[in-house]
XYZ file of C-alpha atoms in Angstrom:
645
model
C -22.846 74.631 7.433
C -24.308 71.200 7.596
C -27.681 70.602 9.542
C -29.371 67.847 10.299
C -33.366 68.076 11.094
C -35.277 65.398 13.056
C -32.984 63.194 11.037
C -33.351 59.385 11.167
C -31.670 56.320 10.084
C -32.629 51.824 10.188
C -30.306 49.645 9.371
C -32.861 46.895 8.260
C -35.257 46.596 10.873
C -33.145 48.216 13.636
C -33.788 51.580 14.205
C -30.456 53.511 14.667
C -31.436 56.810 15.504
C -33.863 59.022 14.967
C -35.166 62.682 15.573
C -32.124 64.197 15.575
C -30.941 68.070 15.257
C -27.309 68.740 15.055
C -25.948 71.914 13.266
C -22.376 71.548 12.274
C -20.339 74.444 12.002
C -17.149 75.782 10.208
C -14.843 75.379 12.766
C -16.222 72.729 15.208
C -14.046 69.878 15.938
C -16.236 66.962 17.040
C -15.533 63.350 18.790
C -18.579 61.250 17.733
C -18.972 58.229 20.261
C -21.690 55.432 21.249
C -21.419 51.825 21.807
C -20.446 49.453 18.689
C -23.558 49.031 16.280
C -25.461 51.974 17.041
C -24.386 54.131 13.439
C -21.308 55.957 14.085
C -20.134 54.783 10.933
C -23.658 55.113 9.238
C -23.969 58.791 10.219
C -19.767 59.571 9.238
C -21.303 58.320 5.698
C -24.606 60.283 5.717
C -22.797 63.405 6.273
C -20.202 63.088 3.735
C -23.192 62.102 1.314
C -22.404 58.210 0.990
C -25.814 57.282 2.243
C -29.325 58.551 2.761
C -31.549 59.072 6.016
C -34.257 57.439 6.218
C -36.146 60.473 7.871
C -35.964 63.814 8.417
C -33.513 66.111 6.193
C -29.408 67.071 5.257
C -28.978 70.382 4.602
C -25.550 71.293 3.206
C -24.340 75.073 2.106
C -22.850 76.032 -1.124
C -19.786 75.446 -1.372
C -18.854 72.488 0.910
C -16.947 69.738 0.376
C -16.298 66.660 2.875
C -13.985 64.331 2.601
C -14.083 60.334 4.223
C -11.865 57.672 5.547
C -13.740 54.598 6.127
C -12.290 52.228 8.961
C -10.273 50.063 6.375
C -10.995 48.345 2.696
C -8.806 51.420 0.749
C -6.721 49.885 -1.576
C -4.681 52.162 -3.962
C -2.251 50.738 -7.057
C -0.472 51.654 -10.142
C 1.317 54.812 -8.819
C 4.302 55.045 -6.360
C 3.128 56.514 -2.852
C 4.441 60.168 -4.086
C 2.647 60.106 -7.115
C -0.646 58.986 -5.738
C -0.687 61.812 -3.181
C 0.022 64.380 -5.674
C -3.176 63.728 -7.388
C -5.004 65.096 -4.834
C -3.003 68.292 -6.537
C -3.996 67.467 -10.401
C -5.699 71.185 -10.899
C -3.049 73.306 -9.725
C -0.388 70.783 -11.925
C -2.635 71.090 -14.573
C -2.176 75.019 -14.073
C 1.930 74.679 -13.475
C 1.507 72.727 -17.044
C -0.122 75.449 -18.554
C 2.180 78.316 -17.341
C 5.033 76.193 -18.508
C 3.187 76.095 -22.107
C 3.079 79.931 -22.211
C 5.955 80.588 -21.164
C 7.186 78.980 -24.216
C 5.010 80.656 -26.340
C 6.220 83.657 -24.687
C 9.788 82.804 -26.127
C 8.575 82.298 -29.394
C 6.537 85.253 -29.655
C 7.253 88.782 -30.999
C 7.265 90.940 -28.001
C 5.302 93.500 -29.668
C 2.470 91.373 -31.389
C -1.234 91.774 -29.396
C -1.071 87.929 -29.314
C 2.100 88.038 -26.534
C 0.344 90.615 -24.421
C -2.803 88.045 -25.164
C -0.220 85.101 -23.786
C 1.365 86.838 -21.081
C -2.088 88.434 -19.725
C -3.133 84.515 -19.600
C -0.136 83.574 -17.807
C -0.146 86.525 -15.305
C -3.527 85.565 -14.263
C -2.194 81.435 -13.892
C -0.054 82.317 -12.053
C -1.070 84.454 -9.386
C -4.093 82.011 -8.734
C -1.298 79.394 -8.385
C 0.286 81.437 -6.263
C -2.580 82.056 -3.932
C -3.427 78.312 -4.085
C 0.193 77.824 -2.693
C 0.937 75.885 -5.621
C 4.769 76.089 -5.388
C 4.335 74.058 -1.720
C 2.749 71.385 -3.073
C 5.632 68.600 -2.801
C 6.747 69.962 0.112
C 3.477 70.005 1.627
C 2.877 66.125 0.260
C 6.700 65.487 2.013
C 5.333 66.520 5.153
C 2.689 64.853 5.680
C 4.595 61.880 4.553
C 6.952 62.116 6.931
C 4.134 62.864 9.341
C 2.689 59.559 9.037
C 5.326 57.398 9.085
C 6.751 56.806 5.315
C 10.668 57.079 5.897
C 11.985 58.796 1.922
C 12.825 55.741 0.379
C 9.374 54.303 0.842
C 7.704 57.673 -1.046
C 8.745 56.176 -4.274
C 7.882 52.533 -3.724
C 4.559 51.609 -5.695
C 1.749 51.921 -3.631
C 0.543 47.851 -4.167
C 3.735 47.156 -1.821
C 2.463 48.204 1.137
C 0.156 46.526 3.671
C -3.718 47.211 4.432
C -2.449 49.164 7.346
C 0.132 51.607 5.215
C -2.390 51.683 2.424
C -4.936 53.406 4.616
C -1.954 55.694 5.876
C -1.923 56.576 2.122
C -5.306 57.296 2.066
C -4.865 59.524 5.267
C -2.112 61.485 3.231
C -4.394 61.964 0.538
C -7.314 63.577 2.564
C -5.117 65.569 4.731
C -3.481 67.236 1.855
C -6.958 67.681 -0.199
C -8.186 69.809 3.070
C -11.713 69.663 2.537
C -14.296 71.709 4.160
C -15.292 68.637 6.374
C -13.457 66.366 7.412
C -14.482 62.531 8.095
C -12.863 60.122 9.972
C -13.378 56.891 11.117
C -11.255 55.452 13.451
C -7.873 57.427 11.683
C -5.450 55.934 15.146
C -5.995 52.197 14.072
C -3.448 51.678 11.681
C -0.922 54.463 13.482
C 1.423 54.103 15.550
C 2.076 56.906 18.751
C 4.967 59.398 16.884
C 2.164 59.189 13.917
C -0.613 59.354 15.988
C 0.874 62.194 17.912
C 2.076 64.388 14.764
C -2.114 63.604 13.529
C -3.228 65.272 16.715
C -0.471 68.391 16.270
C -1.786 68.137 12.438
C -5.633 68.559 13.945
C -5.041 71.207 16.056
C -4.298 73.456 13.367
C -6.586 72.420 10.705
C -8.088 75.246 9.049
C -11.827 73.618 8.592
C -14.944 71.569 10.599
C -13.743 67.809 11.588
C -16.074 64.750 12.766
C -13.663 61.688 13.819
C -14.766 58.440 15.679
C -11.885 57.343 17.892
C -11.585 54.086 20.558
C -7.994 56.482 21.602
C -9.277 58.754 24.337
C -6.190 60.514 25.005
C -6.223 61.280 20.899
C -10.092 62.229 21.499
C -9.140 64.272 24.662
C -7.195 66.684 23.041
C -8.347 67.036 19.469
C -11.999 67.953 19.456
C -14.019 70.270 21.790
C -17.327 68.948 21.376
C -18.660 65.124 21.750
C -21.528 64.311 20.135
C -23.094 60.785 21.564
C -25.814 58.383 19.880
C -27.336 56.969 22.890
C -30.851 55.621 23.388
C -31.361 55.807 19.673
C -30.951 60.077 19.737
C -28.710 62.020 19.381
C -26.827 63.685 22.312
C -24.859 67.121 21.600
C -21.977 67.530 24.873
C -19.777 70.711 24.988
C -15.786 70.099 25.737
C -13.745 67.071 25.091
C -14.101 63.668 26.166
C -13.137 63.812 29.780
C -15.816 66.521 29.820
C -18.551 64.890 28.271
C -17.944 61.664 30.838
C -18.641 63.816 33.556
C -21.472 65.650 31.589
C -23.343 62.064 31.172
C -23.348 60.848 34.445
C -24.972 64.466 35.225
C -27.487 63.862 32.636
C -28.490 60.441 33.248
C -28.940 61.051 37.164
C -30.859 63.712 36.035
C -32.751 61.100 34.058
C -33.017 58.912 36.793
C -34.787 61.426 38.973
C -36.950 62.748 35.711
C -38.116 59.122 35.829
C -38.728 58.335 39.306
C -40.655 61.904 39.245
C -43.467 60.644 36.391
C -43.758 57.562 38.050
C -44.400 58.851 41.466
C -47.062 60.874 39.712
C -48.356 58.279 37.265
C -48.706 55.892 40.426
C -50.661 58.917 41.959
C -52.598 59.212 39.069
C -53.622 55.940 38.606
C -54.343 55.400 42.311
C -57.022 58.202 41.767
C -58.360 56.427 39.061
C -59.159 53.595 40.009
C -60.471 54.999 43.678
C -63.090 57.071 41.846
C -63.536 55.652 38.495
C -67.285 54.742 39.110
C -68.011 57.978 41.338
C -70.270 60.072 39.618
C -69.134 63.666 41.578
C -65.799 62.468 40.698
C -66.322 61.721 36.671
C -64.589 64.961 35.513
C -61.750 64.662 37.679
C -61.132 60.953 36.680
C -61.718 62.054 32.967
C -58.785 64.895 33.767
C -56.481 62.312 34.701
C -57.006 59.653 32.110
C -56.450 62.264 29.870
C -53.267 63.478 31.838
C -52.292 59.692 31.398
C -52.547 59.835 27.630
C -50.705 62.498 26.597
C -47.809 61.998 29.012
C -44.489 61.119 26.766
C -43.302 58.348 28.537
C -39.760 58.979 30.190
C -37.326 55.673 29.592
C -34.083 54.339 31.121
C -32.113 52.748 28.661
C -31.189 49.159 29.198
C -27.264 49.053 30.338
C -25.176 48.604 27.440
C -23.269 45.104 27.835
C -19.593 45.268 29.437
C -16.752 42.425 29.582
C -16.701 41.689 32.988
C -13.300 39.507 33.670
C -9.874 39.524 35.829
C -6.962 37.511 35.192
C -6.541 34.114 37.336
C -3.737 35.429 39.590
C -0.433 33.096 39.190
C 2.293 31.385 41.062
C 4.623 33.574 41.887
C 7.765 34.067 39.736
C 11.766 34.287 41.044
C 12.423 38.278 41.314
C 13.988 38.140 38.086
C 12.074 37.636 35.371
C 13.447 37.718 32.264
C 17.419 38.953 31.421
C 18.972 39.643 28.003
C 22.236 40.319 27.740
C 24.310 41.364 24.668
C 21.455 40.046 22.352
C 21.244 40.925 18.638
C 18.664 40.381 16.159
C 19.066 40.482 12.458
C 17.133 39.047 9.309
C 19.708 38.509 6.935
C 21.492 41.666 6.344
C 18.736 43.691 8.350
C 19.945 44.707 11.929
C 16.945 45.015 14.061
C 19.118 44.655 17.631
C 22.874 44.477 18.508
C 24.322 44.352 21.828
C 21.115 44.681 24.096
C 20.961 44.082 27.596
C 18.028 44.452 29.974
C 16.518 43.146 32.977
C 12.843 42.555 33.936
C 11.734 41.859 37.142
C 8.402 40.034 38.974
C 5.517 42.864 39.018
C 6.875 45.075 36.027
C 4.547 46.711 33.553
C 6.608 47.664 30.309
C 5.714 49.422 27.275
C 7.169 48.585 24.290
C 7.260 51.959 22.210
C 8.891 53.190 18.659
C 8.082 53.813 15.510
C 6.745 50.972 13.291
C 9.505 48.794 12.001
C 11.695 49.476 15.130
C 11.389 46.181 16.215
C 8.528 45.849 19.321
C 6.554 42.678 17.870
C 10.047 41.208 17.314
C 11.575 42.090 20.751
C 8.277 40.295 22.517
C 8.559 37.114 20.212
C 11.914 37.375 20.635
C 10.697 36.985 24.653
C 8.733 34.820 23.908
C 11.062 32.137 22.178
C 8.795 32.719 18.885
C 12.243 33.929 17.311
C 15.792 32.768 17.393
C 18.441 35.005 18.833
C 21.318 35.917 16.278
C 23.776 36.375 19.231
C 23.939 37.144 22.824
C 22.196 34.836 25.640
C 18.302 35.121 26.951
C 17.647 34.059 30.278
C 13.764 32.962 32.011
C 13.790 33.947 35.592
C 12.742 31.053 38.123
C 9.672 29.785 37.855
C 8.449 31.678 34.921
C 5.636 30.478 32.754
C 5.157 32.945 29.608
C 2.189 32.973 27.584
C 2.001 35.217 23.986
C -0.349 37.347 22.465
C 0.021 38.042 19.185
C -1.279 40.826 16.924
C -2.253 38.310 14.334
C -3.553 35.869 16.880
C -6.737 35.162 15.171
C -4.652 33.342 12.836
C -3.606 30.421 15.126
C -6.966 29.369 15.965
C -8.843 26.832 13.498
C -11.429 29.469 11.557
C -13.819 26.364 10.637
C -14.222 25.642 14.612
C -17.382 27.010 16.462
C -16.412 28.989 19.535
C -17.747 26.789 22.395
C -16.393 23.367 21.078
C -12.754 25.023 20.295
C -12.791 26.592 23.927
C -13.974 22.948 25.077
C -10.972 21.495 23.677
C -8.772 23.726 26.133
C -10.912 22.734 28.798
C -12.689 19.671 28.409
C -12.833 19.491 32.358
C -15.212 22.273 32.351
C -19.307 21.768 31.550
C -21.020 23.070 29.004
C -22.768 25.530 31.454
C -19.101 26.668 32.801
C -17.691 27.512 29.356
C -20.996 29.575 28.064
C -20.883 31.398 31.725
C -17.232 32.844 30.813
C -18.386 33.267 27.247
C -20.751 35.541 28.604
C -18.365 37.115 30.329
C -16.670 38.390 27.051
C -19.582 39.409 25.422
C -21.206 36.131 23.696
C -24.285 34.801 24.221
C -27.319 32.971 23.380
C -26.344 31.560 19.701
C -23.337 33.929 19.503
C -21.335 30.737 21.001
C -21.949 28.524 18.253
C -20.289 31.043 15.572
C -17.358 29.947 14.036
C -13.966 31.840 14.350
C -13.595 32.470 10.963
C -16.491 35.173 10.659
C -15.804 36.963 13.866
C -15.120 40.773 13.813
C -11.862 41.851 14.662
C -12.902 42.904 18.080
C -14.671 39.690 18.489
C -11.743 37.605 17.945
C -9.563 39.629 20.213
C -11.621 39.373 22.762
C -12.158 35.390 22.247
C -8.150 35.427 22.103
C -8.143 37.069 25.623
C -10.532 34.847 26.534
C -8.194 31.745 25.362
C -5.508 33.109 27.834
C -7.706 33.363 30.493
C -7.473 29.061 30.781
C -3.947 28.825 31.146
C -2.619 31.247 33.911
C 0.881 32.615 33.464
C 2.810 34.592 35.616
C 5.033 36.556 32.611
C 2.324 38.029 30.260
C 3.452 39.229 26.089
C 0.678 40.893 24.683
C 1.152 42.448 21.544
C -1.330 45.277 20.570
C -4.271 43.106 22.898
C -6.561 46.747 22.295
C -6.777 46.594 19.067
C -9.962 46.557 17.701
C -11.675 47.084 21.311
C -13.786 50.006 21.990
C -12.992 52.372 25.126
C -15.150 50.327 27.665
C -13.675 47.265 26.753
C -9.726 48.655 26.958
C -11.337 49.843 30.530
C -12.060 46.675 31.689
C -8.855 45.548 30.118
C -6.377 47.746 31.624
C -8.174 47.236 35.230
C -7.521 43.351 34.641
C -4.254 44.043 33.892
C -3.950 46.693 36.451
C -5.020 43.876 39.222
C -2.679 41.189 38.168
C -0.218 40.378 40.025
C 2.364 39.011 37.302
C 4.738 40.728 35.033
C 3.488 41.782 31.746
C 5.567 43.134 28.406
C 3.137 44.899 26.114
C 2.995 46.481 23.347
C -0.163 49.296 22.353
C -1.013 52.406 20.562
C -3.548 53.790 23.021
C -1.740 56.492 25.020
C -4.162 56.307 27.832
C -3.674 52.640 28.329
C -0.016 52.905 28.676
C 0.237 55.860 30.477
C -2.083 54.139 33.623
C -0.712 50.784 32.683
C 3.214 51.089 32.234
C 5.736 51.771 35.281
C 8.511 51.226 32.817
C 8.949 52.190 28.920
C 11.097 50.688 26.874
C 12.035 53.052 23.852
C 12.959 50.858 20.621
C 15.387 52.165 17.933
C 18.301 52.266 15.569
C 19.024 48.580 17.222
C 19.085 49.560 20.666
C 16.553 49.528 23.809
C 16.616 52.185 26.042
C 14.848 51.945 29.340
C 13.141 55.070 30.909
C 10.963 54.798 34.541
C 7.678 55.496 34.738
C 4.735 55.522 32.537
C 4.839 57.353 28.623
C 3.836 60.902 30.535
C 7.301 60.513 32.648
C 9.203 59.108 28.844
C 8.336 62.130 27.023
C 9.027 64.321 30.272
C 12.695 62.735 29.948
C 12.684 62.655 26.322
C 11.989 66.819 26.066
C 15.010 67.535 28.346
C 12.887 67.596 31.727
C 15.308 65.270 33.393
C 18.189 68.146 32.458
C 16.234 70.788 33.385
C 15.461 69.650 36.444
C 19.491 69.050 37.030
C 19.948 72.743 36.286
C 17.606 73.415 38.281
C 19.185 71.641 41.169
C 22.823 72.894 40.405
C 21.887 76.963 40.728
C 20.246 78.184 43.324
C 16.967 79.704 43.113
C 18.631 82.771 44.976
C 21.024 83.392 42.904
C 18.996 86.056 40.957
C 17.256 87.515 43.959
C 18.947 86.816 47.348
C 17.406 88.926 50.714
C 20.311 90.227 52.136
C 18.970 91.999 55.578
C 15.673 91.852 54.088
C 16.770 93.648 50.820
C 16.396 91.614 47.792
C 19.983 92.554 46.214
C 22.817 90.433 45.373
C 24.998 93.568 45.955
C 24.412 96.998 47.708
C 23.753 98.604 44.056
C 22.245 101.878 43.931
C 19.608 100.359 41.397
C 18.748 97.848 43.746
C 18.612 100.565 46.757
C 15.853 102.300 44.306
C 13.788 99.851 43.139
C 13.465 98.916 46.856
C 12.300 101.664 47.938
C 9.082 100.756 45.669
C 7.685 98.272 48.163
C 5.917 98.653 51.344
C 8.421 97.788 54.103
C 5.794 95.405 55.522
C 4.828 94.077 51.996
C 8.804 93.276 50.807
C 9.574 91.482 54.441
C 6.330 89.219 53.951
C 7.047 88.436 50.379
C 10.913 88.027 51.489
C 9.786 85.276 54.037
C 7.734 83.673 51.714
C 10.560 83.947 49.137
C 12.880 81.941 51.176
C 9.771 79.376 52.306
C 9.125 78.764 48.388
C 13.037 78.145 48.127
C 12.508 75.259 50.823
C 9.886 74.093 49.584
C 12.126 73.823 46.133
C 14.491 72.207 47.353
C 12.783 69.438 49.349
C 10.982 68.739 46.268
C 13.584 68.265 44.159
C 15.480 66.187 46.709
C 11.903 64.013 46.923
C 11.376 63.545 43.132
C 15.576 62.586 43.428
C 14.223 59.920 46.044
C 11.628 58.737 43.689
C 13.415 58.182 41.166
C 16.303 56.059 42.795
C 13.543 54.301 44.377
C 11.833 53.383 40.966
C 15.389 51.822 40.066
C 14.540 48.798 42.518
C 11.917 46.591 41.992
C 9.719 46.058 45.581
C 6.413 44.877 44.604
C 4.171 46.525 41.771
C 2.212 48.366 44.451
C 5.102 50.619 45.358
C 5.949 51.188 42.128
C 2.423 52.613 41.300
C 2.285 54.505 44.255
C 6.144 55.554 43.931
C 4.795 56.367 39.614
C 2.029 59.114 41.289
C 4.348 60.153 44.010
C 6.928 61.339 41.392
C 4.011 62.734 39.270
C 2.528 64.804 42.066
C 6.438 66.146 43.015
C 6.701 67.151 39.704
C 3.653 69.202 39.400
C 3.888 70.972 42.889
C 7.333 71.650 41.694
C 6.102 73.767 38.609
C 3.807 75.609 40.853
C 6.257 76.751 43.183
C 9.241 77.492 40.401
C 5.996 79.845 38.761
C 5.810 81.390 42.692
C 9.434 81.949 42.924
C 9.775 83.585 40.011
C 7.253 86.063 40.545
C 8.229 86.304 43.701
C 11.537 87.554 42.442
C 9.876 89.666 39.834
C 7.602 91.951 42.387
C 11.259 92.155 44.811
C 13.347 93.574 42.465
C 10.970 96.863 42.040
């Protein structure tokens, strides 16, 4: 479909990549990864025909259409949201209009006239084309995509210019998905999506009929959407089969092989150099020396790329708070006539790591602001516990900073007792080094702003962190470092994130926000989804109904009653084999019972906080028990079917 041959690209004096060979086929699902600044977005633009190569060639098959969604910067105006999306189907709508005109003409013409036959023939050909392209369903398609991306019906007829930048990007994404180009190019499409819209997009892409390439810093999103990874690393493109998880293991193996090859080459070079130096002036060895010199000259040196810079930090361990950190009692919050919360009550305990989830606009940021005392309650009571010190990280934290201040100077005002060397050392941990420390805050990128805002928090250790989307603009490696720091942190955390992997690894409880209420779920995001999808009810039904209700061994036979049909089935199995299966059936039943009891115990234990470590241990134990239960139930069902023969 699209082929890169010996492709290379420079950005000013910097070489991004070279010698790239890549064939994109019609059903490829590709994740494009690499460190910031390696050229991922540039490669996207090259595939979309928006930029050209400096070296090599790009070949595109005839009839290929590419659709590109940048990270940000798109602005739409002049139409309603629905009308803007309908522009994608301009050709079909033109056909529809012509069909209406032809219908009007046919109603006015004599049915026996040649002109009527000509118009009718044209109408039938157009209608066939219209139906072939599913023209009668275009409005339904637009509605489905807009709903999936989080637009309520009342938003469909609002003007596009009324929406913020993030929602503008959603409209642009909706148009691109409706176009369904042969090659879909998405540069960090999840940046502006909440979890619900992200989950919908995952499902949409799994059924996408053509190829797509996407850049994302969301590990889970990559894992479930792509089947190939292309990494730009060491100025080369490397292709891996499988999702992001498999790529990580394959990359480790590849790096180990590269290091082994490098060691072998160094040993060979040393051997050659020793021989050359020893016999350089020995006439009888001249031929052999020349041979080894040529071998050295022809040898293509293997280079081990420098380690990518990584953030290194940990949150200072704060003073311990009381067991109860925060408590809401009958809280309500309204903005004018808009009710965000009503009669909300919950308790946050020391060591909790609470993820706030819900659709955009449900009130996640409002709840964090209420906890941070940035907003006043409309009704109810909010109590902070003994010795609790809260620190709030806002989505737009950078707005609180002085854009004209230099980083080093700003940090110095927060920590006047620290020396410049100490401040530079701390800034270096967050990838601000050399001349970067003299940058003005106003010129920092989104990722740099977030890194610096997190760094400022470290200077004032608190035991109750309130983080509103701290992962925004961070790449995967930076997210991993933040995740580890928060996992090791002994205080209490309430956070909002749209990164499912981050939530899964960090959360010990999930607060679902919606329709003015806050529902509390124990465990991480996977546990929350399991309960939302009916897992808890199904488990209760399994506990209530004995697994042997369908097949109960009696005197060595799997019959609940002595019927002739059961006796005839029992003759089909060897008696020795039947005895073994019956014994195993009873063992599995006991295992199911034990696991159900263990799950109930874990869930009960999670309701009472002991320590952060104990909560994490119980959460992992609960997940293991659930996985074991699923295996036992599958084996039990299989044994039951065999025993019924």
